[in-house]
Amino acid sequence: METFFNFLTHRVDDSASVLCVGLDPHPSDLPVPTASAALDFCLRLIKATAPLAAAFKPNAAFFELYGPEGWVALQKVISAIRAESGRLGVTIPIILDAKRGDIASTAEAYAISAFEHLEVDAITLNPYLGRDSIDPFLVYPGKGVFLLCKTSNPGAADLQDLPVSMGIQGIVPLFEHVAYLAQVWNTADNIGLVVGATQPEALQRVRQAAPKAWFLSPGVGAQGGDLETTLRLGLRTDGRGLLINVSRSLAHAQDPAQAAADLCHQITAIRRRLGF
Amino acid sequence: METFFNFLTHRVDDSASVLCVGLDPHPSDLPVPTASAALDFCLRLIKATAPLAAAFKPNAAFFELYGPEGWVALQKVISAIRAESGRLGVTIPIILDAKRGDIASTAEAYAISAFEHLEVDAITLNPYLGRDSIDPFLVYPGKGVFLLCKTSNPGAADLQDLPVSMGIQGIVPLFEHVAYLAQVWNTADNIGLVVGATQPEALQRVRQAAPKAWFLSPGVGAQGGDLETTLRLGLRTDGRGLLINVSRSLAHAQDPAQAAADLCHQITAIRRRLGF
């Protein structure tokens, strides 16, 4: 079976897109805050953007919010992505944005939830509990994880920027240490990193620290990250290795399909200028 | 409205117990791995241990595992705790062990899920995303959070033990820095710390760093933490400020009520030896 990142690479190449479409049905973006409205919000985005989506990323919080009905809606969102992909004759990776992290015996339950019940292809995880909190997710062939490395929010600085001593490598920010750890742990081509687009210097540091890793980069658009800078600093030397996550700028567009197409054109033009 | 830790203090004093009963229906502990079996597992423990429970702590993973049915079971577990408390004429705090952590606008959704829909009294949170990922939980009067500080698993060392520079306070392990941050952020008596019982030296350091904070300490029993050491190093100078979490040792007991009573007797004897 191919690895998760092989699968993702194929989809990125076939779609000629690096867009990860975030499915974040914020209650404030819905006509009424219900599971059914959250589902409708996502179905509209899926339908509009599937041809140009390198991946879809539903965020568990916006479904969990409604309890059991929310989980039913999340299952339907995942089914709808599979159905729309099938209609297009493609397969689009689904990354569950859940940011889970617990001791190994509990992490096993989260892994079963994500990979066996919801049947997503990858999940975002929080690295604070260390290696044994990640391991239960790594044993699933074909599945992947993205470890939070440097997030896009202001509070990221509180822990992630702290200077830690790494012996001969000297003092590095904690997020850079996480990038090193992820590479040590990534023996089966199934660990990527979440690296926000809001702090270009951090993005550049992580790319230098993890030259071959796949990055999932939120923060372009609503949160202020610049698209060109993110591509220039985040892409690998082979022009791959980066998913640009967009949520609100597509969801708030009058015509999300057109907005996705415009964004893809912009990205293609920038990649061409960068020599890819 | 009283703060969460006032509420917890009253229950600890009234029950003369520091036991937090973890409701962790591991699939391997169930006759069949279903939401209904997970619910039965918890109902038996709730019934048996409520008189001696200073708090209950269901872990979201073991319900999420079953999707929508799991969330229904979790709701029923919470209702059962309220019903059993009512029958006993007491109120027992419920801490949702969810270890969530996301950017502020997403954290708001998790906070609504925990505090408005599930209506638990407190939640465990992961501090890796910093202050703004915690804030949305702190605005709920009477509710509380426990930040992961030093967890009880082997992988805790990977990040939590890293030496970070704290200026005039010198170099401290990351977990100790989290303890300092939690105190700075704790302006409304609603932030406690998760500090595992498996590493006494770390427990002692955190108690020195956060002399007034409430600790939730897993790891006694199945994970190898020693009860007397944990009480000696974890209790505040006023003899309070510590919840000892127990899950498997009660769940696996032939008679969980008797096992809880035995544990409480042991704890009382140790506290007396310690002068409380």
Coordinates of C-alpha atoms in Angstrom, one line a residue:
Chain A
M1 CA 0.0 0.0 0.0
E2 CA 1.3 3.5 -0.8
T3 CA 2.2 5.8 2.0
F4 CA -0.1 8.7 2.9
F5 CA 2.4 11.2 1.5
N6 CA 2.6 9.3 -1.8
F7 CA -1.1 9.4 -2.0
L8 CA -1.1 13.2 -1.2
T9 CA 1.7 13.8 -3.8
H10 CA -0.3 12.1 -6.5
R11 CA -3.4 14.2 -5.8
V12 CA -1.4 17.4 -5.7
D13 CA 0.2 16.5 -9.0
D14 CA -3.0 15.4 -10.7
S15 CA -5.0 18.4 -9.5
A16 CA -2.1 20.8 -10.1
S17 CA -3.2 22.4 -6.8
V18 CA -1.8 22.8 -3.3
L19 CA -5.1 24.0 -1.9
C20 CA -6.3 22.3 1.3
V21 CA -9.9 23.3 1.7
G22 CA -10.7 23.8 5.4
L23 CA -14.2 22.8 6.3
D24 CA -14.8 25.1 9.4
P25 CA -18.5 25.7 9.8
H26 CA -18.1 28.4 12.4
P27 CA -21.5 28.9 14.1
S28 CA -21.4 32.6 13.3
D29 CA -21.1 31.8 9.6
L30 CA -24.3 29.7 9.6
P31 CA -27.9 31.0 9.2
V32 CA -28.7 29.0 12.4
P33 CA -26.2 27.2 14.5
T34 CA -27.3 23.6 13.9
A35 CA -25.6 20.4 12.8
S36 CA -27.7 20.5 9.7
A37 CA -26.7 24.0 8.8
A38 CA -23.0 23.0 9.4
L39 CA -23.5 20.1 7.0
D40 CA -25.1 22.3 4.3
F41 CA -22.2 24.8 4.7
C42 CA -19.7 22.0 4.0
L43 CA -21.6 20.4 1.2
R44 CA -21.7 23.7 -0.7
L45 CA -18.0 24.1 -0.3
I46 CA -17.2 20.5 -1.2
K47 CA -19.3 20.7 -4.4
A48 CA -17.7 24.0 -5.4
T49 CA -14.1 23.3 -4.7
A50 CA -13.5 19.5 -5.1
P51 CA -12.0 19.8 -8.6
L52 CA -9.3 22.1 -7.2
A53 CA -8.9 20.6 -3.7
A54 CA -5.6 18.8 -3.1
A55 CA -7.2 17.8 0.2
F56 CA -10.1 18.6 2.4
K57 CA -9.7 19.4 6.1
P58 CA -12.9 19.3 8.3
N59 CA -12.3 20.6 11.8
A60 CA -13.8 18.3 14.5
A61 CA -14.6 21.2 16.8
F62 CA -17.4 22.6 14.6
F63 CA -19.2 19.2 14.6
E64 CA -18.4 18.1 18.2
L65 CA -20.2 21.4 19.1
Y66 CA -23.6 19.8 18.3
G67 CA -22.9 16.5 20.1
P68 CA -24.2 13.3 18.5
E69 CA -26.0 15.2 15.6
G70 CA -22.7 16.9 14.9
W71 CA -20.8 13.6 14.6
V72 CA -23.5 12.4 12.2
A73 CA -23.0 15.6 10.2
L74 CA -19.2 15.0 10.2
Q75 CA -19.7 11.4 8.9
K76 CA -21.9 12.8 6.1
V77 CA -19.3 15.5 5.2
I78 CA -16.7 12.7 4.8
S79 CA -19.1 10.6 2.8
A80 CA -19.9 13.6 0.6
I81 CA -16.2 14.2 -0.1
R82 CA -15.9 10.5 -1.1
A83 CA -19.0 10.7 -3.3
E84 CA -17.9 13.9 -5.0
S85 CA -14.4 12.6 -5.6
G86 CA -15.9 9.4 -7.1
R87 CA -18.1 11.5 -9.4
L88 CA -14.9 13.3 -10.6
G89 CA -13.1 10.0 -10.9
V90 CA -10.4 11.1 -8.4
T91 CA -9.4 10.4 -4.8
I92 CA -9.0 13.4 -2.5
P93 CA -7.3 13.0 0.9
I94 CA -9.3 14.0 3.9
I95 CA -7.3 15.4 6.9
L96 CA -9.3 15.5 10.2
D97 CA -8.3 18.6 12.0
A98 CA -8.7 17.4 15.6
K99 CA -5.4 18.3 17.3
R100 CA -5.7 15.3 19.6
G101 CA -3.0 14.1 22.0
D102 CA -3.2 11.7 24.9
I103 CA -1.3 8.8 26.5
A104 CA -0.8 5.8 24.3
S105 CA -3.7 3.6 25.5
T106 CA -6.1 6.6 25.0
A107 CA -4.5 7.7 21.8
E108 CA -5.3 4.2 20.4
A109 CA -9.0 5.1 20.9
Y110 CA -8.6 8.4 19.1
A111 CA -6.8 6.6 16.2
I112 CA -9.7 4.0 15.9
S113 CA -12.1 6.9 15.9
A114 CA -10.3 8.8 13.1
F115 CA -9.0 5.9 10.9
E116 CA -11.5 3.1 11.4
H117 CA -14.8 4.8 12.1
L118 CA -14.6 8.2 10.4
E119 CA -12.1 6.6 7.9
V120 CA -10.2 9.8 7.2
D121 CA -6.8 9.6 5.7
A122 CA -4.8 11.8 8.1
I123 CA -5.3 13.7 11.4
T124 CA -3.6 16.7 13.0
L125 CA -2.0 15.8 16.4
N126 CA -0.6 17.9 19.3
P127 CA 3.0 16.8 20.1
Y128 CA 3.0 17.9 23.8
L129 CA 2.7 14.4 25.1
G130 CA 5.5 13.1 23.0
R131 CA 6.3 10.0 20.9
D132 CA 4.0 7.4 22.6
S133 CA 1.0 9.7 22.1
I134 CA 1.7 9.7 18.3
D135 CA 2.7 6.0 17.8
P136 CA -0.8 4.5 17.8
F137 CA -1.6 6.6 14.7
L138 CA 1.6 5.6 12.9
V139 CA 0.8 1.9 12.7
Y140 CA -2.1 2.4 10.2
P141 CA -0.7 1.7 6.7
G142 CA -1.6 4.4 4.2
K143 CA -2.6 6.9 7.0
G144 CA -0.8 10.0 8.0
V145 CA -0.5 12.6 10.8
F146 CA 0.4 16.3 10.8
L147 CA 2.0 17.3 14.1
L148 CA 1.4 20.8 15.3
C149 CA 4.8 22.5 15.0
K150 CA 4.3 26.3 14.7
T151 CA 0.6 27.4 14.8
S152 CA -0.8 30.5 13.2
N153 CA -2.3 32.1 16.3
P154 CA -0.8 34.9 18.5
G155 CA -0.6 32.5 21.5
A156 CA 1.7 30.2 19.6
A157 CA 4.6 32.3 21.0
D158 CA 3.8 31.3 24.6
L159 CA 5.3 27.8 24.3
Q160 CA 6.3 27.2 20.7
D161 CA 8.9 30.1 20.6
L162 CA 10.6 29.2 23.9
P163 CA 14.3 28.8 23.4
V164 CA 15.3 25.2 24.2
S165 CA 18.8 23.7 24.3
M166 CA 19.5 21.0 21.8
G167 CA 23.1 20.1 22.6
I168 CA 25.4 20.5 19.7
Q169 CA 22.7 22.2 17.6
G170 CA 22.6 24.9 20.2
I171 CA 19.5 26.9 21.3
V172 CA 16.5 26.6 19.0
P173 CA 12.8 27.6 19.5
L174 CA 10.7 24.7 20.7
F175 CA 8.8 24.6 17.4
E176 CA 12.1 23.9 15.6
H177 CA 12.8 21.1 18.0
V178 CA 9.4 19.6 17.2
A179 CA 10.4 19.7 13.5
Y180 CA 13.6 17.7 14.3
L181 CA 11.7 15.2 16.4
A182 CA 9.1 14.7 13.7
Q183 CA 11.9 13.7 11.3
V184 CA 13.4 11.3 13.7
W185 CA 10.0 9.7 14.2
N186 CA 9.0 9.7 10.5
T187 CA 10.4 6.3 9.5
A188 CA 7.3 5.4 7.4
D189 CA 6.6 8.5 5.4
N190 CA 3.6 9.4 7.4
I191 CA 4.4 12.4 9.6
G192 CA 4.0 16.0 8.3
L193 CA 4.0 19.3 10.2
V194 CA 1.5 22.1 10.8
V195 CA 3.4 25.3 10.2
G196 CA 1.4 28.5 10.2
A197 CA 1.7 31.1 7.3
T198 CA 1.5 34.1 9.7
Q199 CA 5.2 34.1 10.7
P200 CA 7.4 33.8 7.6
E201 CA 10.6 33.6 9.6
A202 CA 9.3 30.6 11.5
L203 CA 8.2 29.0 8.3
Q204 CA 11.6 29.4 6.8
R205 CA 13.3 28.0 10.0
V206 CA 11.1 24.9 9.9
R207 CA 11.7 24.4 6.2
Q208 CA 15.5 24.5 6.8
A209 CA 15.1 22.1 9.8
A210 CA 12.8 19.7 7.9
P211 CA 13.8 20.0 4.2
K212 CA 11.8 17.0 3.1
A213 CA 8.7 17.2 5.2
W214 CA 5.1 17.9 4.1
F215 CA 3.7 21.1 5.6
L216 CA 0.1 22.0 6.2
S217 CA 0.0 25.8 6.4
P218 CA -3.0 27.6 7.7
G219 CA -3.1 31.4 8.1
V220 CA -3.1 32.7 4.6
G221 CA -5.9 35.2 4.0
A222 CA -8.2 35.9 7.0
Q223 CA -5.4 35.5 9.5
G224 CA -3.0 37.7 7.5
G225 CA -0.4 35.3 6.0
D226 CA 0.9 36.3 2.6
L227 CA 0.5 33.8 -0.2
E228 CA 3.7 34.5 -2.2
T229 CA 5.9 34.5 0.9
T230 CA 4.4 31.3 2.2
L231 CA 5.0 29.5 -1.1
R232 CA 8.6 30.9 -1.4
L233 CA 9.6 29.9 2.1
G234 CA 7.4 26.8 2.5
L235 CA 7.8 24.8 -0.7
R236 CA 10.5 22.2 -0.8
T237 CA 13.3 22.4 -3.4
D238 CA 11.3 20.1 -5.6
G239 CA 8.3 22.5 -5.6
R240 CA 6.1 20.2 -3.5
G241 CA 5.7 19.5 0.2
L242 CA 3.2 22.3 1.0
L243 CA -0.5 22.4 1.4
I244 CA -2.0 25.9 1.7
N245 CA -5.1 25.7 3.9
V246 CA -7.9 28.1 3.1
S247 CA -11.2 28.2 4.8
R248 CA -12.9 31.5 5.4
S249 CA -11.8 33.2 2.1
L250 CA -13.6 30.5 0.2
A251 CA -16.6 30.1 2.5
H252 CA -17.2 33.8 2.5
A253 CA -16.9 34.2 -1.3
Q254 CA -20.0 34.8 -3.4
D255 CA -18.8 32.1 -5.7
P256 CA -16.5 29.7 -3.9
A257 CA -15.7 27.7 -7.1
Q258 CA -14.5 30.9 -8.7
A259 CA -12.6 32.0 -5.6
A260 CA -10.8 28.6 -5.5
A261 CA -10.0 28.9 -9.2
D262 CA -8.6 32.5 -8.8
L263 CA -6.5 31.3 -5.8
C264 CA -5.2 28.3 -7.9
H265 CA -4.3 30.7 -10.7
Q266 CA -2.5 33.0 -8.3
I267 CA -0.6 30.0 -6.8
T268 CA 0.4 28.7 -10.2
A269 CA 1.7 32.1 -11.3
I270 CA 3.7 32.4 -8.1
R271 CA 5.1 28.8 -8.4
R272 CA 6.1 29.6 -12.0
R273 CA 7.9 32.8 -10.9
L274 CA 9.7 30.7 -8.3
G275 CA 10.8 28.3 -11.0
F276 CA 8.5 25.4 -10.4
Chain B
M1 CA -21.3 32.4 41.5
E2 CA -18.6 30.5 43.3
T3 CA -15.4 29.6 41.3
F4 CA -14.8 26.1 40.0
F5 CA -12.1 25.5 42.6
N6 CA -14.3 26.7 45.4
F7 CA -16.9 24.2 44.2
L8 CA -14.2 21.5 44.1
T9 CA -12.9 22.4 47.5
H10 CA -16.3 22.1 49.0
R11 CA -16.8 18.6 47.5
V12 CA -13.4 17.5 48.6
D13 CA -14.0 18.7 52.2
D14 CA -17.6 17.3 52.3
S15 CA -16.6 13.9 50.9
A16 CA -13.3 13.8 52.9
S17 CA -11.9 12.3 49.7
V18 CA -9.4 13.4 47.1
L19 CA -10.3 10.6 44.6
C20 CA -11.0 11.6 41.1
V21 CA -12.7 8.6 39.5
G22 CA -11.6 8.3 35.9
L23 CA -14.2 6.9 33.6
D24 CA -12.1 5.3 30.9
P25 CA -14.0 2.5 29.2
H26 CA -11.1 1.0 27.3
P27 CA -12.5 -1.3 24.6
S28 CA -10.3 -4.1 25.9
D29 CA -12.1 -3.8 29.3
L30 CA -15.5 -4.3 27.8
P31 CA -17.3 -7.6 27.0
V32 CA -17.9 -6.1 23.5
P33 CA -16.5 -2.8 22.2
T34 CA -19.8 -0.9 21.9
A35 CA -21.1 2.5 23.1
S36 CA -23.7 0.6 25.2
A37 CA -21.1 -1.5 26.9
A38 CA -19.0 1.6 27.5
L39 CA -22.0 3.2 29.2
D40 CA -22.7 0.1 31.3
F41 CA -19.0 0.1 32.4
C42 CA -19.3 3.7 33.5
L43 CA -22.7 3.3 35.2
R44 CA -21.4 0.5 37.4
L45 CA -18.4 2.6 38.5
I46 CA -20.5 5.7 39.1
K47 CA -23.0 3.8 41.3
A48 CA -20.2 2.1 43.2
T49 CA -17.9 5.1 43.8
A50 CA -20.1 8.3 43.9
P51 CA -20.2 8.5 47.7
L52 CA -16.3 8.6 47.7
A53 CA -15.7 10.5 44.5
A54 CA -14.4 14.1 44.9
A55 CA -14.8 14.3 41.1
F56 CA -15.6 12.1 38.1
K57 CA -13.4 12.3 35.0
P58 CA -14.8 10.7 31.8
N59 CA -12.3 10.6 28.9
A60 CA -13.8 11.7 25.6
A61 CA -11.7 9.3 23.6
F62 CA -13.5 6.3 24.8
F63 CA -16.8 7.7 23.7
E64 CA -15.7 9.5 20.5
L65 CA -14.5 6.0 19.5
Y66 CA -18.1 5.0 18.7
G67 CA -19.1 8.2 16.8
P68 CA -22.6 9.5 17.4
E69 CA -23.6 6.6 19.7
G70 CA -20.5 7.3 21.7
W71 CA -21.5 10.9 22.3
V72 CA -25.0 9.8 23.3
A73 CA -23.3 7.4 25.8
L74 CA -21.1 10.3 27.1
Q75 CA -24.2 12.5 27.6
K76 CA -25.9 9.6 29.5
V77 CA -22.8 9.1 31.7
I78 CA -22.9 12.8 32.6
S79 CA -26.6 12.6 33.4
A80 CA -26.1 9.5 35.5
I81 CA -23.5 11.3 37.6
R82 CA -25.9 14.2 38.1
A83 CA -28.7 11.8 39.0
E84 CA -26.6 9.7 41.4
S85 CA -25.2 12.9 43.0
G86 CA -28.8 14.1 43.5
R87 CA -29.8 10.8 45.1
L88 CA -27.0 11.3 47.5
G89 CA -27.9 14.9 48.1
V90 CA -24.5 16.2 46.9
T91 CA -22.9 17.8 43.8
I92 CA -19.9 16.1 42.3
P93 CA -17.7 18.0 39.8
I94 CA -17.3 16.5 36.4
I95 CA -14.1 17.0 34.6
L96 CA -14.1 16.1 30.9
D97 CA -10.7 14.7 30.0
A98 CA -10.5 15.9 26.4
K99 CA -7.0 17.5 26.2
R100 CA -8.3 19.9 23.5
G101 CA -6.3 22.8 22.1
D102 CA -7.0 24.9 19.0
I103 CA -6.8 28.6 17.9
A104 CA -9.2 30.9 19.7
S105 CA -12.1 30.8 17.2
T106 CA -12.1 27.0 17.2
A107 CA -11.5 26.8 20.9
E108 CA -14.8 28.7 21.3
A109 CA -16.5 25.7 19.7
Y110 CA -14.8 23.2 22.0
A111 CA -15.8 25.4 25.0
I112 CA -19.5 25.4 23.9
S113 CA -19.4 21.7 23.4
A114 CA -18.0 21.0 26.9
F115 CA -19.7 23.7 29.0
E116 CA -23.0 24.4 27.2
H117 CA -23.9 21.1 25.6
L118 CA -22.3 18.4 27.7
E119 CA -22.5 20.8 30.7
V120 CA -19.4 19.5 32.5
D121 CA -17.8 21.6 35.1
A122 CA -14.2 21.5 33.9
I123 CA -12.1 20.2 31.0
T124 CA -8.4 19.2 30.5
L125 CA -6.6 21.3 27.9
N126 CA -3.3 21.1 26.1
P127 CA -1.2 24.3 26.5
Y128 CA 0.9 24.0 23.3
L129 CA -1.1 26.7 21.4
G130 CA -0.8 29.2 24.2
R131 CA -3.0 31.7 26.0
D132 CA -5.6 32.5 23.3
S133 CA -6.4 28.8 23.0
I134 CA -7.3 28.7 26.7
D135 CA -9.1 32.0 27.0
P136 CA -12.4 30.9 25.4
F137 CA -12.8 28.4 28.3
L138 CA -12.0 30.9 31.0
V139 CA -14.9 33.2 30.4
Y140 CA -17.5 30.7 31.7
P141 CA -18.3 31.6 35.3
G142 CA -18.0 28.6 37.7
K143 CA -16.2 26.4 35.1
G144 CA -12.6 25.4 35.3
V145 CA -9.7 24.0 33.2
F146 CA -6.8 21.8 34.0
L147 CA -3.8 22.5 31.7
L148 CA -1.5 19.6 30.8
C149 CA 1.7 20.3 32.6
K150 CA 3.7 17.1 33.2
T151 CA 1.9 14.0 31.9
S152 CA 2.3 10.5 33.3
N153 CA 3.4 8.8 30.1
P154 CA 7.0 7.9 29.1
G155 CA 6.8 10.3 26.0
A156 CA 6.2 13.2 28.4
A157 CA 10.0 13.7 28.4
D158 CA 10.2 14.4 24.7
L159 CA 8.9 17.9 25.0
Q160 CA 7.9 18.6 28.6
D161 CA 11.4 18.0 30.0
L162 CA 13.2 20.2 27.5
P163 CA 15.3 22.8 29.3
V164 CA 13.9 26.3 28.4
S165 CA 15.4 29.6 29.4
M166 CA 13.2 31.8 31.6
G167 CA 15.4 34.8 32.0
I168 CA 16.1 35.6 35.7
Q169 CA 14.6 32.3 36.8
G170 CA 17.3 30.5 34.8
I171 CA 16.8 27.3 32.9
V172 CA 13.8 25.2 33.8
P173 CA 12.0 22.2 32.2
L174 CA 9.2 23.2 29.9
F175 CA 6.6 21.7 32.2
E176 CA 7.7 24.0 35.0
H177 CA 7.4 27.0 32.6
V178 CA 3.8 25.9 31.9
A179 CA 3.2 25.9 35.7
Y180 CA 4.4 29.5 35.8
L181 CA 2.3 30.5 32.8
A182 CA -0.8 28.9 34.4
Q183 CA -0.4 31.0 37.5
V184 CA 0.0 34.2 35.4
W185 CA -3.2 33.3 33.5
N186 CA -5.1 32.2 36.5
T187 CA -6.8 35.5 37.5
A188 CA -10.2 34.0 38.1
D189 CA -9.4 30.9 40.2
N190 CA -10.2 28.6 37.3
I191 CA -6.9 27.1 36.1
G192 CA -5.4 23.9 37.6
L193 CA -2.7 21.6 36.3
V194 CA -2.4 18.0 35.2
V195 CA 0.7 16.7 36.9
G196 CA 1.4 12.9 36.6
A197 CA 2.2 10.9 39.7
T198 CA 4.8 8.8 37.9
Q199 CA 7.7 11.2 38.4
P200 CA 7.9 12.4 42.0
E201 CA 10.7 14.8 41.3
A202 CA 8.6 16.6 38.6
L203 CA 5.6 16.7 40.9
Q204 CA 7.7 18.3 43.6
R205 CA 9.1 20.9 41.2
V206 CA 5.6 21.8 40.0
R207 CA 4.4 22.1 43.6
Q208 CA 7.2 24.5 44.4
A209 CA 6.5 26.5 41.2
A210 CA 2.8 26.6 41.8
P211 CA 2.2 26.4 45.5
K212 CA -1.5 27.3 45.4
A213 CA -2.7 25.5 42.3
W214 CA -5.0 22.5 42.1
F215 CA -3.3 19.5 40.6
L216 CA -5.1 16.6 38.9
S217 CA -2.6 13.7 39.2
P218 CA -3.1 10.5 37.1
G219 CA -0.6 7.7 37.2
V220 CA -1.1 6.2 40.7
G221 CA -1.6 2.4 40.5
A222 CA -1.6 0.8 37.0
Q223 CA 1.0 3.3 35.7
G224 CA 3.3 2.9 38.7
G225 CA 2.9 6.1 40.7
D226 CA 3.3 5.7 44.5
L227 CA 0.3 6.9 46.5
E228 CA 2.2 8.2 49.6
T229 CA 4.9 9.9 47.6
T230 CA 2.2 11.6 45.5
L231 CA 0.4 12.9 48.5
R232 CA 3.5 14.0 50.3
L233 CA 4.8 16.0 47.3
G234 CA 1.6 17.0 45.7
L235 CA -0.6 18.3 48.5
R236 CA -0.5 22.0 49.2
T237 CA 0.7 23.2 52.7
D238 CA -3.0 23.4 53.6
G239 CA -3.4 19.7 52.9
R240 CA -5.7 20.4 49.8
G241 CA -5.0 21.1 46.2
L242 CA -4.7 17.6 44.9
L243 CA -7.0 15.2 43.1
I244 CA -5.7 11.6 42.8
N245 CA -7.1 10.1 39.6
V246 CA -7.8 6.4 39.6
S247 CA -9.4 4.5 36.8
R248 CA -8.2 0.9 36.1
S249 CA -7.6 -0.1 39.7
L250 CA -11.2 0.6 40.5
A251 CA -12.6 -0.7 37.3
H252 CA -10.7 -3.9 37.5
A253 CA -11.7 -4.5 41.2
Q254 CA -14.1 -7.3 42.0
D255 CA -16.0 -4.8 44.2
P256 CA -15.2 -1.2 43.0
A257 CA -17.1 0.3 46.0
Q258 CA -14.8 -1.6 48.4
A259 CA -11.7 -0.7 46.4
A260 CA -12.6 3.0 46.5
A261 CA -13.3 2.8 50.3
D262 CA -9.9 1.0 50.8
L263 CA -8.1 3.6 48.8
C264 CA -9.8 6.4 50.7
H265 CA -8.8 4.8 54.0
Q266 CA -5.2 4.5 52.8
I267 CA -5.2 8.2 51.7
T268 CA -6.7 9.3 55.0
A269 CA -4.1 7.4 57.0
I270 CA -1.3 8.9 54.8
R271 CA -2.7 12.4 55.1
R272 CA -2.9 12.0 58.9
R273 CA 0.8 10.9 59.0
L274 CA 1.6 14.0 56.9
G275 CA -0.1 16.1 59.6
F276 CA -3.4 16.9 57.7

